[in-house]
PDB file of C-alpha atoms in Angstrom:
ATOM      1  CA  ASN C   1     -36.174   3.095 -45.573  1.00 75.00           C
ATOM      2  CA  ALA C   2     -38.115   0.568 -43.403  1.00 83.00           C
ATOM      3  CA  GLY C   3     -36.642  -2.179 -44.987  1.00 93.00           C
ATOM      4  CA  VAL C   4     -38.441  -5.324 -45.600  1.00 96.00           C
ATOM      5  CA  THR C   5     -41.986  -4.902 -43.062  1.00 97.00           C
ATOM      6  CA  GLN C   6     -43.738  -7.977 -42.395  1.00 97.00           C
ATOM      7  CA  THR C   7     -47.801  -8.316 -40.650  1.00 97.00           C
ATOM      8  CA  PRO C   8     -48.274  -9.483 -38.555  1.00 97.00           C
ATOM      9  CA  LYS C   9     -46.026  -9.922 -35.684  1.00 96.00           C
ATOM     10  CA  PHE C  10     -48.345 -13.027 -34.407  1.00 96.00           C
ATOM     11  CA  GLN C  11     -50.882 -15.215 -35.108  1.00 97.00           C
ATOM     12  CA  VAL C  12     -52.860 -17.240 -33.732  1.00 97.00           C
ATOM     13  CA  LEU C  13     -55.135 -20.017 -35.415  1.00 97.00           C
ATOM     14  CA  LYS C  14     -57.074 -23.176 -35.915  1.00 97.00           C
ATOM     15  CA  THR C  15     -57.207 -25.842 -37.325  1.00 98.00           C
ATOM     16  CA  GLY C  16     -59.061 -25.190 -40.914  1.00 97.00           C
ATOM     17  CA  GLN C  17     -58.573 -21.276 -41.057  1.00 97.00           C
ATOM     18  CA  SER C  18     -56.576 -19.517 -43.583  1.00 97.00           C
ATOM     19  CA  MET C  19     -54.977 -16.668 -43.304  1.00 97.00           C
ATOM     20  CA  THR C  20     -52.717 -14.271 -45.756  1.00 98.00           C
ATOM     21  CA  LEU C  21     -49.148 -13.364 -44.500  1.00 98.00           C
ATOM     22  CA  GLN C  22     -48.719  -9.864 -45.568  1.00 97.00           C
ATOM     23  CA  CYS C  23     -44.671  -8.672 -46.326  1.00 98.00           C
ATOM     24  CA  ALA C  24     -43.356  -4.980 -48.011  1.00 97.00           C
ATOM     25  CA  GLN C  25     -40.291  -4.181 -49.090  1.00 97.00           C
ATOM     26  CA  ASP C  26     -39.416  -0.453 -50.351  1.00 95.00           C
ATOM     27  CA  MET C  27     -35.534  -1.119 -51.236  1.00 93.00           C
ATOM     28  CA  ASN C  28     -36.709  -0.814 -55.003  1.00 92.00           C
ATOM     29  CA  HIS C  29     -35.469  -4.888 -55.188  1.00 91.00           C
ATOM     30  CA  ASN C  30     -36.601  -7.230 -57.999  1.00 90.00           C
ATOM     31  CA  SER C  31     -36.722 -10.344 -55.633  1.00 90.00           C
ATOM     32  CA  MET C  32     -38.119 -11.613 -53.146  1.00 93.00           C
ATOM     33  CA  TYR C  33     -38.896 -14.668 -51.008  1.00 94.00           C
ATOM     34  CA  TRP C  34     -40.855 -17.141 -49.065  1.00 97.00           C
ATOM     35  CA  TYR C  35     -39.177 -18.758 -46.261  1.00 96.00           C
ATOM     36  CA  ARG C  36     -40.583 -20.626 -42.739  1.00 97.00           C
ATOM     37  CA  GLN C  37     -37.816 -21.557 -39.520  1.00 95.00           C
ATOM     38  CA  ASP C  38     -38.523 -24.250 -37.488  1.00 92.00           C
ATOM     39  CA  PRO C  39     -35.979 -25.418 -34.094  1.00 83.00           C
ATOM     40  CA  GLY C  40     -32.885 -27.588 -35.873  1.00 78.00           C
ATOM     41  CA  MET C  41     -33.682 -27.232 -38.779  1.00 80.00           C
ATOM     42  CA  GLY C  42     -32.595 -23.355 -40.319  1.00 85.00           C
ATOM     43  CA  LEU C  43     -34.570 -21.104 -42.790  1.00 93.00           C
ATOM     44  CA  ARG C  44     -37.137 -23.377 -45.462  1.00 93.00           C
ATOM     45  CA  LEU C  45     -37.620 -21.740 -48.508  1.00 92.00           C
ATOM     46  CA  ILE C  46     -42.000 -22.224 -49.654  1.00 95.00           C
ATOM     47  CA  TYR C  47     -42.143 -20.561 -52.714  1.00 95.00           C
ATOM     48  CA  TYR C  48     -39.961 -17.370 -53.956  1.00 92.00           C
ATOM     49  CA  SER C  49     -40.845 -14.021 -56.950  1.00 92.00           C
ATOM     50  CA  ALA C  50     -36.987 -13.520 -59.280  1.00 87.00           C
ATOM     51  CA  SER C  51     -39.722 -10.231 -60.401  1.00 86.00           C
ATOM     52  CA  GLU C  52     -42.481  -8.959 -59.930  1.00 88.00           C
ATOM     53  CA  GLY C  53     -45.437 -10.730 -62.280  1.00 88.00           C
ATOM     54  CA  THR C  54     -43.832 -14.480 -61.554  1.00 91.00           C
ATOM     55  CA  THR C  55     -43.505 -16.594 -58.971  1.00 94.00           C
ATOM     56  CA  ASP C  56     -41.767 -20.437 -58.129  1.00 91.00           C
ATOM     57  CA  LYS C  57     -41.856 -22.976 -55.669  1.00 92.00           C
ATOM     58  CA  GLY C  58     -39.340 -23.628 -53.220  1.00 89.00           C
ATOM     59  CA  GLU C  59     -38.780 -26.475 -51.462  1.00 88.00           C
ATOM     60  CA  VAL C  60     -41.448 -26.140 -48.740  1.00 94.00           C
ATOM     61  CA  PRO C  61     -44.512 -25.751 -51.126  1.00 96.00           C
ATOM     62  CA  ASN C  62     -47.304 -27.350 -50.080  1.00 96.00           C
ATOM     63  CA  GLY C  63     -50.081 -26.398 -48.121  1.00 96.00           C
ATOM     64  CA  TYR C  64     -48.972 -22.432 -48.880  1.00 98.00           C
ATOM     65  CA  ASN C  65     -49.389 -20.265 -52.359  1.00 97.00           C
ATOM     66  CA  VAL C  66     -48.327 -16.665 -52.685  1.00 97.00           C
ATOM     67  CA  SER C  67     -49.009 -13.854 -55.387  1.00 97.00           C
ATOM     68  CA  ARG C  68     -46.711 -11.206 -56.110  1.00 95.00           C
ATOM     69  CA  LEU C  69     -49.123  -8.365 -55.869  1.00 88.00           C
ATOM     70  CA  ASN C  70     -46.665  -6.003 -57.570  1.00 95.00           C
ATOM     71  CA  LYS C  71     -42.736  -4.835 -57.267  1.00 95.00           C
ATOM     72  CA  ARG C  72     -43.348  -4.168 -53.251  1.00 96.00           C
ATOM     73  CA  GLU C  73     -45.563  -6.849 -52.035  1.00 97.00           C
ATOM     74  CA  PHE C  74     -45.640 -10.717 -51.720  1.00 97.00           C
ATOM     75  CA  SER C  75     -48.328 -12.334 -49.326  1.00 98.00           C
ATOM     76  CA  LEU C  76     -48.109 -16.061 -48.121  1.00 98.00           C
ATOM     77  CA  ARG C  77     -50.730 -17.292 -48.071  1.00 98.00           C
ATOM     78  CA  LEU C  78     -52.523 -20.654 -45.957  1.00 97.00           C
ATOM     79  CA  GLU C  79     -56.026 -21.786 -46.815  1.00 94.00           C
ATOM     80  CA  SER C  80     -56.984 -24.327 -44.382  1.00 96.00           C
ATOM     81  CA  ALA C  81     -53.441 -24.677 -41.340  1.00 97.00           C
ATOM     82  CA  ALA C  82     -52.179 -26.913 -39.998  1.00 97.00           C
ATOM     83  CA  PRO C  83     -50.416 -27.762 -36.906  1.00 97.00           C
ATOM     84  CA  SER C  84     -47.357 -29.088 -39.224  1.00 96.00           C
ATOM     85  CA  GLN C  85     -47.622 -25.250 -40.800  1.00 97.00           C
ATOM     86  CA  THR C  86     -46.657 -23.899 -36.766  1.00 97.00           C
ATOM     87  CA  SER C  87     -43.472 -21.758 -37.562  1.00 97.00           C
ATOM     88  CA  VAL C  88     -42.090 -18.671 -37.827  1.00 96.00           C
ATOM     89  CA  TYR C  89     -41.929 -16.918 -41.469  1.00 98.00           C
ATOM     90  CA  PHE C  90     -40.168 -14.748 -42.727  1.00 97.00           C
ATOM     91  CA  CYS C  91     -39.950 -12.555 -45.856  1.00 97.00           C
ATOM     92  CA  ALA C  92     -36.680 -11.879 -48.188  1.00 95.00           C
ATOM     93  CA  SER C  93     -36.193  -9.332 -51.082  1.00 93.00           C
ATOM     94  CA  THR C  94     -32.760  -9.295 -52.967  1.00 89.00           C
ATOM     95  CA  THR C  95     -31.654  -6.539 -55.760  1.00 83.00           C
ATOM     96  CA  SER C  96     -31.524  -9.839 -58.624  1.00 71.00           C
ATOM     97  CA  PRO C  97     -30.949 -12.852 -59.083  1.00 66.00           C
ATOM     98  CA  GLY C  98     -27.188 -13.542 -59.640  1.00 67.00           C
ATOM     99  CA  THR C  99     -25.486 -10.542 -58.434  1.00 69.00           C
ATOM    100  CA  TYR C 100     -24.300 -11.569 -55.093  1.00 67.00           C
ATOM    101  CA  TYR C 101     -25.934  -9.521 -52.583  1.00 74.00           C
ATOM    102  CA  GLU C 102     -27.098 -10.456 -49.494  1.00 83.00           C
ATOM    103  CA  GLN C 103     -31.169 -11.176 -48.394  1.00 89.00           C
ATOM    104  CA  TYR C 104     -32.314  -9.035 -46.401  1.00 93.00           C
ATOM    105  CA  PHE C 105     -35.177 -10.682 -43.707  1.00 95.00           C
ATOM    106  CA  GLY C 106     -38.417  -8.721 -42.564  1.00 96.00           C
ATOM    107  CA  PRO C 107     -38.813  -8.935 -38.882  1.00 95.00           C
ATOM    108  CA  GLY C 108     -40.704 -12.231 -39.260  1.00 96.00           C
ATOM    109  CA  THR C 109     -44.411 -13.572 -37.778  1.00 97.00           C
ATOM    110  CA  ARG C 110     -44.631 -16.305 -35.704  1.00 96.00           C
ATOM    111  CA  LEU C 111     -47.738 -18.347 -36.074  1.00 97.00           C
ATOM    112  CA  THR C 112     -48.977 -21.610 -34.157  1.00 97.00           C
ATOM    113  CA  VAL C 113     -51.724 -23.590 -35.441  1.00 97.00           C
ATOM    114  CA  THR C 114     -53.639 -25.503 -32.580  1.00 96.00           C
TER     115      THR C 114
ATOM    116  CA  GLY A   1     -31.198 -33.636 -52.540  1.00 68.00           C
ATOM    117  CA  GLU A   2     -29.135 -30.618 -51.922  1.00 77.00           C
ATOM    118  CA  ASN A   3     -28.356 -29.954 -48.142  1.00 89.00           C
ATOM    119  CA  VAL A   4     -25.888 -28.242 -45.838  1.00 94.00           C
ATOM    120  CA  GLU A   5     -24.311 -29.364 -43.058  1.00 95.00           C
ATOM    121  CA  GLN A   6     -23.303 -27.223 -39.515  1.00 97.00           C
ATOM    122  CA  HIS A   7     -21.497 -28.230 -37.307  1.00 97.00           C
ATOM    123  CA  PRO A   8     -21.395 -27.540 -33.971  1.00 97.00           C
ATOM    124  CA  SER A   9     -25.180 -27.343 -32.980  1.00 95.00           C
ATOM    125  CA  THR A  10     -24.416 -26.116 -30.029  1.00 97.00           C
ATOM    126  CA  LEU A  11     -20.783 -23.955 -28.945  1.00 98.00           C
ATOM    127  CA  SER A  12     -20.097 -22.294 -25.347  1.00 98.00           C
ATOM    128  CA  VAL A  13     -16.941 -20.201 -25.160  1.00 98.00           C
ATOM    129  CA  GLN A  14     -15.290 -18.189 -22.739  1.00 98.00           C
ATOM    130  CA  GLU A  15     -15.057 -14.033 -23.635  1.00 98.00           C
ATOM    131  CA  GLY A  16     -11.911 -12.990 -25.278  1.00 97.00           C
ATOM    132  CA  ASP A  17     -11.604 -16.938 -26.308  1.00 98.00           C
ATOM    133  CA  SER A  18     -12.259 -18.040 -30.507  1.00 98.00           C
ATOM    134  CA  ALA A  19     -15.069 -19.618 -32.288  1.00 98.00           C
ATOM    135  CA  VAL A  20     -14.937 -22.414 -35.293  1.00 98.00           C
ATOM    136  CA  ILE A  21     -18.657 -23.277 -37.248  1.00 98.00           C
ATOM    137  CA  LYS A  22     -17.973 -26.171 -39.787  1.00 98.00           C
ATOM    138  CA  CYS A  23     -20.321 -25.796 -42.818  1.00 98.00           C
ATOM    139  CA  THR A  24     -20.307 -28.561 -45.216  1.00 97.00           C
ATOM    140  CA  TYR A  25     -22.954 -28.717 -48.385  1.00 96.00           C
ATOM    141  CA  SER A  26     -22.926 -31.211 -51.603  1.00 93.00           C
ATOM    142  CA  ASP A  27     -24.181 -29.024 -54.544  1.00 88.00           C
ATOM    143  CA  SER A  28     -21.150 -28.364 -56.265  1.00 89.00           C
ATOM    144  CA  ALA A  29     -22.674 -25.539 -58.416  1.00 89.00           C
ATOM    145  CA  SER A  30     -22.598 -23.283 -55.433  1.00 91.00           C
ATOM    146  CA  ASN A  31     -21.050 -20.473 -55.636  1.00 90.00           C
ATOM    147  CA  TYR A  32     -21.931 -18.112 -53.116  1.00 91.00           C
ATOM    148  CA  PHE A  33     -21.570 -18.583 -48.911  1.00 95.00           C
ATOM    149  CA  PRO A  34     -22.935 -15.911 -47.166  1.00 94.00           C
ATOM    150  CA  TRP A  35     -23.982 -16.004 -42.962  1.00 97.00           C
ATOM    151  CA  TYR A  36     -26.477 -14.706 -41.151  1.00 96.00           C
ATOM    152  CA  LYS A  37     -26.305 -13.825 -37.242  1.00 97.00           C
ATOM    153  CA  GLN A  38     -29.719 -14.223 -35.656  1.00 95.00           C
ATOM    154  CA  GLU A  39     -30.119 -12.851 -32.152  1.00 95.00           C
ATOM    155  CA  LEU A  40     -32.287 -14.228 -30.010  1.00 91.00           C
ATOM    156  CA  GLY A  41     -36.320 -12.732 -31.741  1.00 89.00           C
ATOM    157  CA  LYS A  42     -34.737 -10.932 -34.631  1.00 92.00           C
ATOM    158  CA  ARG A  43     -34.090 -11.543 -37.737  1.00 93.00           C
ATOM    159  CA  PRO A  44     -30.993 -12.925 -39.586  1.00 94.00           C
ATOM    160  CA  GLN A  45     -28.569 -10.450 -40.864  1.00 94.00           C
ATOM    161  CA  LEU A  46     -25.715 -11.131 -42.906  1.00 94.00           C
ATOM    162  CA  ILE A  47     -22.116 -11.065 -41.318  1.00 96.00           C
ATOM    163  CA  ILE A  48     -19.394 -11.722 -43.868  1.00 95.00           C
ATOM    164  CA  ASP A  49     -19.974 -13.223 -46.991  1.00 94.00           C
ATOM    165  CA  ILE A  50     -17.848 -15.246 -49.766  1.00 93.00           C
ATOM    166  CA  ARG A  51     -17.890 -15.936 -53.181  1.00 89.00           C
ATOM    167  CA  SER A  52     -16.111 -19.266 -54.895  1.00 84.00           C
ATOM    168  CA  ASN A  53     -13.138 -17.607 -56.697  1.00 84.00           C
ATOM    169  CA  VAL A  54     -12.177 -16.277 -52.845  1.00 82.00           C
ATOM    170  CA  GLY A  55     -10.077 -18.864 -50.492  1.00 90.00           C
ATOM    171  CA  GLU A  56      -9.982 -16.799 -46.949  1.00 94.00           C
ATOM    172  CA  LYS A  57     -11.909 -13.435 -46.345  1.00 94.00           C
ATOM    173  CA  LYS A  58     -11.866 -11.682 -43.238  1.00 96.00           C
ATOM    174  CA  ASP A  59     -13.622  -8.920 -41.107  1.00 93.00           C
ATOM    175  CA  GLN A  60     -12.589  -6.965 -38.365  1.00 95.00           C
ATOM    176  CA  ARG A  61     -13.021 -10.178 -35.846  1.00 97.00           C
ATOM    177  CA  ILE A  62     -14.738 -12.455 -37.807  1.00 98.00           C
ATOM    178  CA  ALA A  63     -13.021 -14.646 -40.556  1.00 97.00           C
ATOM    179  CA  VAL A  64     -14.391 -17.000 -42.988  1.00 97.00           C
ATOM    180  CA  THR A  65     -12.484 -19.206 -45.482  1.00 97.00           C
ATOM    181  CA  LEU A  66     -13.253 -22.109 -48.578  1.00 96.00           C
ATOM    182  CA  ASN A  67     -12.390 -24.936 -49.862  1.00 95.00           C
ATOM    183  CA  LYS A  68     -14.062 -25.471 -52.815  1.00 93.00           C
ATOM    184  CA  THR A  69     -11.790 -28.913 -53.564  1.00 93.00           C
ATOM    185  CA  ALA A  70     -13.597 -30.485 -50.306  1.00 94.00           C
ATOM    186  CA  LYS A  71     -16.845 -28.775 -50.543  1.00 95.00           C
ATOM    187  CA  HIS A  72     -16.273 -27.394 -46.675  1.00 96.00           C
ATOM    188  CA  PHE A  73     -16.230 -23.540 -45.307  1.00 97.00           C
ATOM    189  CA  SER A  74     -15.385 -21.993 -42.153  1.00 98.00           C
ATOM    190  CA  LEU A  75     -17.039 -19.296 -39.835  1.00 98.00           C
ATOM    191  CA  HIS A  76     -13.672 -18.235 -37.616  1.00 98.00           C
ATOM    192  CA  ILE A  77     -14.642 -15.044 -35.108  1.00 98.00           C
ATOM    193  CA  THR A  78     -11.783 -14.103 -32.438  1.00 97.00           C
ATOM    194  CA  GLU A  79     -11.751 -12.738 -29.404  1.00 98.00           C
ATOM    195  CA  THR A  80     -14.960 -13.392 -28.917  1.00 98.00           C
ATOM    196  CA  GLN A  81     -17.240 -11.120 -26.682  1.00 97.00           C
ATOM    197  CA  PRO A  82     -20.588 -11.680 -25.460  1.00 96.00           C
ATOM    198  CA  GLU A  83     -22.486  -9.585 -28.053  1.00 96.00           C
ATOM    199  CA  ASP A  84     -21.239 -12.270 -30.673  1.00 98.00           C
ATOM    200  CA  SER A  85     -24.071 -15.185 -28.677  1.00 98.00           C
ATOM    201  CA  ALA A  86     -26.346 -15.764 -30.963  1.00 97.00           C
ATOM    202  CA  VAL A  87     -27.671 -18.118 -33.671  1.00 96.00           C
ATOM    203  CA  TYR A  88     -25.263 -18.418 -36.931  1.00 97.00           C
ATOM    204  CA  PHE A  89     -26.696 -19.574 -40.079  1.00 96.00           C
ATOM    205  CA  CYS A  90     -24.100 -21.083 -42.918  1.00 96.00           C
ATOM    206  CA  ALA A  91     -25.429 -21.350 -46.401  1.00 94.00           C
ATOM    207  CA  ALA A  92     -24.660 -22.304 -49.861  1.00 93.00           C
ATOM    208  CA  THR A  93     -26.086 -20.420 -52.577  1.00 89.00           C
ATOM    209  CA  GLU A  94     -26.177 -21.557 -56.572  1.00 84.00           C
ATOM    210  CA  MET A  95     -26.107 -17.580 -58.374  1.00 77.00           C
ATOM    211  CA  LYS A  96     -28.311 -18.386 -61.301  1.00 74.00           C
ATOM    212  CA  THR A  97     -29.487 -15.889 -64.069  1.00 71.00           C
ATOM    213  CA  SER A  98     -33.742 -16.380 -62.412  1.00 70.00           C
ATOM    214  CA  TYR A  99     -33.122 -17.993 -59.084  1.00 72.00           C
ATOM    215  CA  ASP A 100     -30.816 -17.329 -57.306  1.00 78.00           C
ATOM    216  CA  LYS A 101     -30.687 -21.016 -54.772  1.00 81.00           C
ATOM    217  CA  VAL A 102     -30.109 -20.953 -51.672  1.00 86.00           C
ATOM    218  CA  ILE A 103     -29.491 -23.522 -49.517  1.00 90.00           C
ATOM    219  CA  PHE A 104     -29.368 -23.050 -44.829  1.00 92.00           C
ATOM    220  CA  GLY A 105     -27.944 -25.420 -42.437  1.00 94.00           C
ATOM    221  CA  PRO A 106     -29.491 -25.799 -39.431  1.00 93.00           C
ATOM    222  CA  GLY A 107     -27.604 -23.503 -37.599  1.00 95.00           C
ATOM    223  CA  THR A 108     -25.320 -22.748 -34.418  1.00 97.00           C
ATOM    224  CA  SER A 109     -26.590 -22.001 -31.648  1.00 96.00           C
ATOM    225  CA  LEU A 110     -23.177 -19.710 -30.440  1.00 98.00           C
ATOM    226  CA  SER A 111     -23.570 -18.702 -26.101  1.00 98.00           C
ATOM    227  CA  VAL A 112     -19.729 -16.715 -24.986  1.00 98.00           C
ATOM    228  CA  ILE A 113     -19.376 -16.498 -20.687  1.00 96.00           C
ATOM    229  CA  PRO A 114     -17.829 -13.447 -20.207  1.00 94.00           C
TER     230      PRO A 114
END
């Protein structure tokens, strides 16, 4: 099993450009999450999908949109990138809410917006 | 809003010594407390967790304690080794039927000096 995979690994964007970060998991997990990681701030939740067909905002959703394409895939879109969105983005998944199982993280996408 | 404080932000110990990282949380509804280890350039991975109905849990050289009344929980690493060097994140989770509300601490960078 590959676990949680993310593409791309690195990306440089100019202000105003758009892009989509892809995430897929092969563990048959129901719940998927997108986090951003900034120095000294830990991991902050952008959006989550508790199950296929549902998505909800997390702590820092402004400037982002998501799509839960199917049970395996959860994408994050930046419509008009800003320098403040320079960060490392992690996708994570877990079996189901309320099951005391760990969140499995992908390898991350390092995004720089100039 | 809810937050998780984590101290210290950086910690340097001699190989073989113990390391202690402390976290406090504000959301009294939190009932699950995982700890993640993130090596440089890698994804966070769960190393130990504790549920709200347990005061202490141990797994070989690592242990976690929880004081729900004081809203404190701590990670203890004994007989530290150079491979313990990493950033450690605590998290406080409120487990719901539709969504696990996870708040991460800002992280502690641990360096073990050989």
